[in-house]
C-alpha angles and dihedrals in degrees: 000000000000126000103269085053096059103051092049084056088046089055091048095051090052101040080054100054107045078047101049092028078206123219095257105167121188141213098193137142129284104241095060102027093111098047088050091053093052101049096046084058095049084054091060091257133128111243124205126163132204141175110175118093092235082046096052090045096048093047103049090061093045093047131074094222133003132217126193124180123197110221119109096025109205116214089234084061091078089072094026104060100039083051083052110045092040083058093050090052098043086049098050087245127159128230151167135231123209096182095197110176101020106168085039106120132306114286083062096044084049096042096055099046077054093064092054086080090050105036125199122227103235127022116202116190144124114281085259096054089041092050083044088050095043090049094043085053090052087249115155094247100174088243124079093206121113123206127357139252108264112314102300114094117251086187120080111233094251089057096054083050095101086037086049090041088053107049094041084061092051102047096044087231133068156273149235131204114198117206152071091351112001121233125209122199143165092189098270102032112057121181137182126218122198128201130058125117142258084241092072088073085051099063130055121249103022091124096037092047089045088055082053090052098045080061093051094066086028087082084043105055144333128338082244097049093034093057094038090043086058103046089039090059082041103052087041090041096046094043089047087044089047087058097060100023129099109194131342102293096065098042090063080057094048091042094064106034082051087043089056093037100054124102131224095243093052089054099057087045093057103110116272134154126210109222 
């Protein structure tokens, strides 16, 4: 897939969604649940978020994608995302894991080697969760470390590229690395997208909202083209909300209202190089 190609796909997959404003329910944690909603809003989705394991099950079958995050773990989760995630699967339904955390106790650690069993289609994380995940699904990451420190990487994004790589391949889907300069791949096809601000670090729920957003064009198109479509609006809508912003409150402000003013057309022409 060559350039061109991609940013027609990238069109298509907007144009869809703020046609279509898609189900796309959420299991995600309780400091950033507000700022997801309202991203995936501002991307033209539907947001809804559960918690209960009845809730998780209904709800996968109802929605067009699915996205579970894993901070603030409740106890309850260890019933509700293993209902879930065996829904989605059983209803041919599409999803995203943002595996925060990940090295954090043991109901997390459990949870996600759950999910190797019932992959997502995209994971979405920094370069240290994505080397921590690779590694926890027996993948050959480039890196023999297991778990982070907290929930801020310690890798840089180039050096979770052969973890990213890894687990892409095994999922059939693709991944996101979140950081100085974010990378897109679906295990063959690896692509770099430019843009974003420092502010960003700065905020809660960037990541976590981007992971929401990713599932918004995930009902839309392909694992690839979902992952590269979201960090694409991030990386336009932060740069343009760093311009006009004084501090971190405001650029929240700014994000979103650049996140639900964006084109189509101006996504796929943020910078971005195949490589």
């Amino acid at each position: 897939m060559n350039h061109e190609t991609i940013q027609k796909e990238i069109i298509a997959a907007v144009h869809r969604a703020k046609e279509d404003c898609p189900l796309v329910p959420s299991i995600t944690n309780t400091v950033t649940i507000e700022l997801v909603a309202n991203a995936q809003l501002a991307a033209g989705g539907s947001a809804a978020m559960v918690y209960l394991p009845d809730e998780g099950e209904a709800i996968a079958a109802a929605g067009e994608a699915f996205y579970i995050n894993m901070g603030t773990l409740m106890p309850f989760y260890a019933e509700t995302l293993p209902r879930t995630a065996r829904a989605l699967q059983e209803h041919h339904r599409p999803w995203v894991l943002d595996p925060v955390g990940i090295g954090i106790g043991g109901l997390r650690k459990g949870l996600l080697q759950c999910f190797r069993a019932l992959p997502p289609s995209v994971v979405r994380g920094n370069a240290s969760e994505i080397i921590a995940l690779a590694n926890l699904w027996g993948l050959d990451s480039g890196v023999a470390r297991d778990g982070v420190r907290g929930v801020d990487a310690t890798d840089s994004v180039e050096t979770a590229r052969p973890a990213a790589e890894a687990l892409a391949s095994f999922i059939h889907g693709a991944v996101a690395v979140s950081g100085e300069c974010d990378l897109v791949t679906d295990g063959t096809l690896t692509v770099r997208s430019e843009g974003g601000s420092k502010l960003f670090t700065k905020i809660t729920g960037a990541g976590c909202s981007l992971g929401g957003v990713t599932a918004v064009y995930l009902a839309e198109t392909s694992p690839f083209i979902a992952a590269l479509t979201a960090v694409q609006a991030y990386n336009l809508a932060g740069t343009r909300a760093a311009r006009e912003a004084k501090g971190p409150g405001s650029f929240t402000a700014a994000f979103l209202d650049a996140l639900y003013a964006a084109t189509p057309e101006e996504i796929a022409a943020n910078p971005f190089v195949v490589l």
